């Protein structure tokens, strides 16, 4: 029960106009039911009140994006809203969840770029500006969430942009589904690549469009269970087969016929074609060419498209042979034969075309002629061959042509589907239906009947969906809707398709009777439907009939209904083409079932059309529908032209007005409580008491006496006309308020005049009173002057006497004071002299002591500085002569080794000579002893004999006999005795000497044994060292040869390839071996003893293995250590410093192959696997950037790395000489000095090191990790603030009641303001937390600045794009809200300081200038130059145009910029239309890495790592002693 529209004088209304459809104006007079209207175009119109519609004078200047938000949902309101938005290039508009797309007839690339797709991805429907992407996104989300197939129905008349809309839908679905491309092509590309083929064979020129689709296309995008595209298929419906044989002027047949006639000459000759005017199927219309289209070029493009789709050259040739054959079939004409009801070929031309057709179809010409002119009838008794008359033969000919073309089109669709690839296992799909729209011409035949029947079916589906949406809206708002009637078009569908009395059934019945004509068919329709309200019989025609469709009445001419409906499946045709020698043609006509093989079965196009349409409706009913209505704004196909009559007709045909009619049957006007109170709160201010907006709305409506409205949960639902009633009441209240304001203003003017008069009179009175006062003042001044003269005279006399007395007293006082002063001066002079003498003496004494002390200090300083300088000089000399010292040490050691070798050999020779001399001496002594022993034995023997003789003489009897004693014998005996005594003495001495010699010999032998033992040990050690050195040199030679191969492969080697750790730093081991050897200089001479290496292959490699194990243990310990959180030493990350010092000490940077770098990288990679832990990410960003800085300042790429030739072993090289060669490549960053035989390593300064490939690769990997961690931290912050940004772009709405009550709700408003800014404070809090985390972890300020610069750029992009895509955000109050939020961000940047915030605030320039534009006053007075150069210099013309057209003032009701500025912007945009960059008004988020390694190196300060304390895990380990800081 709608309320009647209340129209009064002064109301603004819409009235019908024959030229512009609807015109707006103001009611100036009402006479009963007639109203006189002053139109805005200057005309005066008189119209009936019932045919007037109210106009919303408070409608937004840029229109509304959803027409359900219109205050008045009626035809003129919808038309005006579309026109306004089309003028602003807003081609998309919602009606609920139905999208209306107006063809702009120009390129708008900024609406379809990838960034726009990203904006609509996942966005709630209706949150952003209307777009075809939003419909596709809703369908995709519904499919994924509900696991149900969806369909998007794209409808509209020819030229409305259905095909382009379909392309955009498939592009967006491919963007969401994202299946990998097949052979370099995505599913969307494959489907679109098939369009030229389908357009060539399924499109034709119609009255309204040069490229009208004459078939329905349902593209199925198939998805797997993960929501990714798994396949696609194209289903075609309702091909207009009759167009092959019958074409109306000025239309054309299908494009392929004209393309083939314009093919290259060799193709034309091959198919025996010619000018299209020579073929019957083409010359029925006088239109043969399209303006601006070259059929020759299109033919080549179609051939290329066939190649892309996968149609082979042989198949293409067969296809065009079939097309040419159809043209030749149309030129076969028949005449009467000799027999009755028979026909023969008319002339030689027909015979030529028959033979050419048979040649192209590769069949027998005679069989083809029989198939066209004769029929075989099978009876139970016999088979009868019957001839056809010329009329039926012509029908048979056309039937054959239509059948061949239909089979060919079906084959093309199947071929395209097989090329695209279908997913048979797909459970969900999104279908995009592109089908012809409602048609109503001056002459409407069977084709228009079928098309309009299809649209009636789709309209019923659409109406059900709209009503369902209405039900869902009412149910959601919990209102009663049970009494609302549903508007349905089932009666029209019953009229067309119902059996047995529908139009199609009657048409099929008429076609089956041979003698039926179109007159009898029309009479049958008149009789059957004479009382049907949807069927009308014209008064001036006996064969036409009119059907009242949902879009209006359509007059059909039934002249050719019967001919176009006939579609015989002729067995002769089937048999003929099945037997074709061309496999392609025979494949188009597979053998039919046996029961139909020998009979002709009637088949009607209408019945088949109905079956296909039912199959399509079944498919649509199984899916969730979404609707897009395409509108063609003008018939000249040019931009910026909006023809109201044409658009209104399309809205009517597209069912949009029908949907509005359904909405009007319920509650067409819906307003949220806030909007309702904002607009109609003035009708009952007392109803605004309290905070219950729902109750306030209800009180206002009840007070105004409205009935039938409904109050939902969030909206007010008004019946048709009630909005106008409220507006009329509101107009009355505003009129009364205006009168009150006028009265108050007049009172104010009169009072102002009175006050000015009163002020003038007061001024005159003041002047006269002033003159009287002047006279009185003059008298008073004279009296005062006399008194003053008397006073001054008396004062002069008194002062004169006083001065005399004063002078006398002063003379006396002066004399006395002068005497006292002279005495005091004399005393002071004496005291000053004494003090001066004392001061001079004390100064002299102090100065003398100071000079003495100064000389001593200077001497001490000079000596101390000299000592320090000498130490420094010595140190510098030691460093300068480091290489020379090593060389001298080497030379000395070589000389010493040679000397020791010579001494050992000399000692061997001396020992040999000594042993030989001793042996000779011993043999001589033994011989002399033997000779003496023999003499002694002989002497003893003689002595024994003499003693025996003497004894015998003594024992003999004494006989006195004188014997002569010979003196000679006695002397001889004495001499012998003496000689014996001498011999005994000599023997004794010889024995003693022999004993001494034996003792000495034993001692020498013992010493020789000890020396021999030591010599053997020395020789063993020497052989070990020689063998060990030989093995090292061999391994070095092998490593260098391997390095040559590796360097050759380094170019093609992947940078991230893991290097093998098999050969771990042989040079490193050599340097450590030098340390071990140089620690014990005493053993050096012994180790220089050389011997023949007889057992060199028997020596084990145990020292090498132990060294490898020790090195591996140290690396394992380092990895375990850095895996822990080591913290910071000051502002230096401990882990980075420890890693750097270890790598530098181990000389890993100079090693050709090592695994320590890979293990460090893996440790970092494992640590940052948890991407959400910002503490860990910040910790490793600090460590990685510091380590990268140290490497950047230390490493340098060696130009000759690994390219030096293999060192040759010099025959004169000694052991230490060869071992010291390993020091020649020592890095300059390592200070090596031999102090008391021990090696001291110190990392004091960062110097350049010749880096090998693993070190350089490690640096690259570390750089990649710094960038990765930086990106993870930045993206985490983006994720955290993204939900808040969506809430920050639009201010929460405050209750209208609280806004109108003013100061009585001050506390509430304060709380509301705090709640409004809460989202911005959440962003500030997140920024502060992140900054604290980065500060605590000592992330370099340079990286912190980069992070926040990109974050603010992200905030700028998100807020700015949301502002441009959501019209409700482009308001004055919302600008103030965002401006307050930006002030919070500015305050945060100030608190964060430039050290960390940097230029982050400058990144918000786009949103700052856009918001500045929203909140400035007097926008209409601003010129384009002021706006583009002063207010918003950063914004482009496209961005300024969009903001200007979307702006609306919800606070003061002011307007946007002037129309002149808008038109100037449009001119500039037109000039830049060819520039795709300038056309895009959205900003792109830059997610690149905004720095390089050099930037980090330049921005970070020098780091001192010498005093870094090692962590406890490695502090006590002897292998990490070098990490301990040096003692002070």
PDB file of N, CA, C and O in Angstrom, residues 462-484:
ATOM      1  N   UNK A 462      15.925 -13.872 -13.769  1.00  0.00           N
ATOM      2  CA  UNK A 462      16.398 -12.621 -13.180  1.00  0.00           C
ATOM      3  C   UNK A 462      15.399 -12.097 -12.146  1.00  0.00           C
ATOM      4  O   UNK A 462      15.785 -11.672 -11.046  1.00  0.00           O
ATOM      5  N   UNK A 463      14.119 -12.145 -12.485  1.00  0.00           N
ATOM      6  CA  UNK A 463      13.094 -11.666 -11.543  1.00  0.00           C
ATOM      7  C   UNK A 463      13.105 -12.486 -10.260  1.00  0.00           C
ATOM      8  O   UNK A 463      12.968 -11.953  -9.159  1.00  0.00           O
ATOM      9  N   UNK A 464      13.237 -13.797 -10.431  1.00  0.00           N
ATOM     10  CA  UNK A 464      13.296 -14.652  -9.236  1.00  0.00           C
ATOM     11  C   UNK A 464      14.504 -14.300  -8.377  1.00  0.00           C
ATOM     12  O   UNK A 464      14.421 -14.278  -7.149  1.00  0.00           O
ATOM     13  N   UNK A 465      15.617 -14.006  -9.037  1.00  0.00           N
ATOM     14  CA  UNK A 465      16.823 -13.642  -8.277  1.00  0.00           C
ATOM     15  C   UNK A 465      16.638 -12.309  -7.569  1.00  0.00           C
ATOM     16  O   UNK A 465      17.021 -12.156  -6.396  1.00  0.00           O
ATOM     17  N   UNK A 466      16.041 -11.342  -8.271  1.00  0.00           N
ATOM     18  CA  UNK A 466      15.812 -10.035  -7.652  1.00  0.00           C
ATOM     19  C   UNK A 466      14.869 -10.166  -6.471  1.00  0.00           C
ATOM     20  O   UNK A 466      15.103  -9.604  -5.392  1.00  0.00           O
ATOM     21  N   UNK A 467      13.789 -10.921  -6.657  1.00  0.00           N
ATOM     22  CA  UNK A 467      12.851 -11.108  -5.560  1.00  0.00           C
ATOM     23  C   UNK A 467      13.517 -11.846  -4.396  1.00  0.00           C
ATOM     24  O   UNK A 467      13.260 -11.549  -3.225  1.00  0.00           O
ATOM     25  N   UNK A 468      14.371 -12.769  -4.741  1.00  0.00           N
ATOM     26  CA  UNK A 468      15.110 -13.482  -3.698  1.00  0.00           C
ATOM     27  C   UNK A 468      16.016 -12.525  -2.927  1.00  0.00           C
ATOM     28  O   UNK A 468      16.128 -12.597  -1.700  1.00  0.00           O
ATOM     29  N   UNK A 469      16.655 -11.607  -3.653  1.00  0.00           N
ATOM     30  CA  UNK A 469      17.496 -10.612  -2.984  1.00  0.00           C
ATOM     31  C   UNK A 469      16.652  -9.741  -2.058  1.00  0.00           C
ATOM     32  O   UNK A 469      17.058  -9.413  -0.938  1.00  0.00           O
ATOM     33  N   UNK A 470      15.464  -9.352  -2.563  1.00  0.00           N
ATOM     34  CA  UNK A 470      14.580  -8.544  -1.729  1.00  0.00           C
ATOM     35  C   UNK A 470      14.207  -9.313  -0.464  1.00  0.00           C
ATOM     36  O   UNK A 470      14.217  -8.767   0.638  1.00  0.00           O
ATOM     37  N   UNK A 471      13.889 -10.583  -0.638  1.00  0.00           N
ATOM     38  CA  UNK A 471      13.537 -11.402   0.522  1.00  0.00           C
ATOM     39  C   UNK A 471      14.703 -11.487   1.501  1.00  0.00           C
ATOM     40  O   UNK A 471      14.519 -11.398   2.721  1.00  0.00           O
ATOM     41  N   UNK A 472      15.900 -11.690   0.969  1.00  0.00           N
ATOM     42  CA  UNK A 472      17.061 -11.782   1.853  1.00  0.00           C
ATOM     43  C   UNK A 472      17.291 -10.472   2.600  1.00  0.00           C
ATOM     44  O   UNK A 472      17.636 -10.474   3.788  1.00  0.00           O
ATOM     45  N   UNK A 473      17.109  -9.337   1.891  1.00  0.00           N
ATOM     46  CA  UNK A 473      17.278  -8.038   2.547  1.00  0.00           C
ATOM     47  C   UNK A 473      16.246  -7.854   3.654  1.00  0.00           C
ATOM     48  O   UNK A 473      16.569  -7.414   4.764  1.00  0.00           O
ATOM     49  N   UNK A 474      14.974  -8.222   3.349  1.00  0.00           N
ATOM     50  CA  UNK A 474      13.927  -8.068   4.357  1.00  0.00           C
ATOM     51  C   UNK A 474      14.145  -9.020   5.526  1.00  0.00           C
ATOM     52  O   UNK A 474      13.938  -8.654   6.691  1.00  0.00           O
ATOM     53  N   UNK A 475      14.561 -10.234   5.225  1.00  0.00           N
ATOM     54  CA  UNK A 475      14.816 -11.200   6.302  1.00  0.00           C
ATOM     55  C   UNK A 475      15.991 -10.746   7.158  1.00  0.00           C
ATOM     56  O   UNK A 475      15.975 -10.878   8.389  1.00  0.00           O
ATOM     57  N   UNK A 476      17.009 -10.221   6.516  1.00  0.00           N
ATOM     58  CA  UNK A 476      18.179  -9.733   7.244  1.00  0.00           C
ATOM     59  C   UNK A 476      17.791  -8.608   8.201  1.00  0.00           C
ATOM     60  O   UNK A 476      18.283  -8.539   9.340  1.00  0.00           O
ATOM     61  N   UNK A 477      16.883  -7.750   7.745  1.00  0.00           N
ATOM     62  CA  UNK A 477      16.459  -6.625   8.574  1.00  0.00           C
ATOM     63  C   UNK A 477      15.279  -6.988   9.479  1.00  0.00           C
ATOM     64  O   UNK A 477      14.803  -6.134  10.241  1.00  0.00           O
ATOM     65  N   UNK A 478      14.810  -8.245   9.339  1.00  0.00           N
ATOM     66  CA  UNK A 478      13.752  -8.772  10.217  1.00  0.00           C
ATOM     67  C   UNK A 478      12.474  -7.922  10.123  1.00  0.00           C
ATOM     68  O   UNK A 478      11.932  -7.438  11.118  1.00  0.00           O
ATOM     69  N   UNK A 479      12.001  -7.733   8.880  1.00  0.00           N
ATOM     70  CA  UNK A 479      10.739  -7.016   8.699  1.00  0.00           C
ATOM     71  C   UNK A 479       9.739  -7.965   8.034  1.00  0.00           C
ATOM     72  O   UNK A 479      10.115  -8.976   7.432  1.00  0.00           O
ATOM     73  N   UNK A 480       8.477  -7.605   8.123  1.00  0.00           N
ATOM     74  CA  UNK A 480       7.408  -8.444   7.572  1.00  0.00           C
ATOM     75  C   UNK A 480       7.255  -8.140   6.083  1.00  0.00           C
ATOM     76  O   UNK A 480       7.032  -6.995   5.690  1.00  0.00           O
ATOM     77  N   UNK A 481       7.378  -9.151   5.234  1.00  0.00           N
ATOM     78  CA  UNK A 481       7.258  -8.952   3.788  1.00  0.00           C
ATOM     79  C   UNK A 481       6.295  -9.962   3.153  1.00  0.00           C
ATOM     80  O   UNK A 481       6.248 -10.097   1.937  1.00  0.00           O
ATOM     81  N   UNK A 482       5.526 -10.630   3.978  1.00  0.00           N
ATOM     82  CA  UNK A 482       4.695 -11.729   3.487  1.00  0.00           C
ATOM     83  C   UNK A 482       3.619 -11.256   2.514  1.00  0.00           C
ATOM     84  O   UNK A 482       3.186 -12.026   1.652  1.00  0.00           O
ATOM     85  N   UNK A 483       3.184 -10.017   2.605  1.00  0.00           N
ATOM     86  CA  UNK A 483       2.076  -9.556   1.769  1.00  0.00           C
ATOM     87  C   UNK A 483       2.557  -8.952   0.454  1.00  0.00           C
ATOM     88  O   UNK A 483       1.759  -8.454  -0.329  1.00  0.00           O
ATOM     89  N   UNK A 484       3.880  -8.951   0.179  1.00  0.00           N
ATOM     90  CA  UNK A 484       4.396  -8.362  -1.058  1.00  0.00           C
ATOM     91  C   UNK A 484       4.194  -9.351  -2.195  1.00  0.00           C
ATOM     92  O   UNK A 484       4.566 -10.527  -2.096  1.00  0.00           O
TER      93      UNK A 484
END
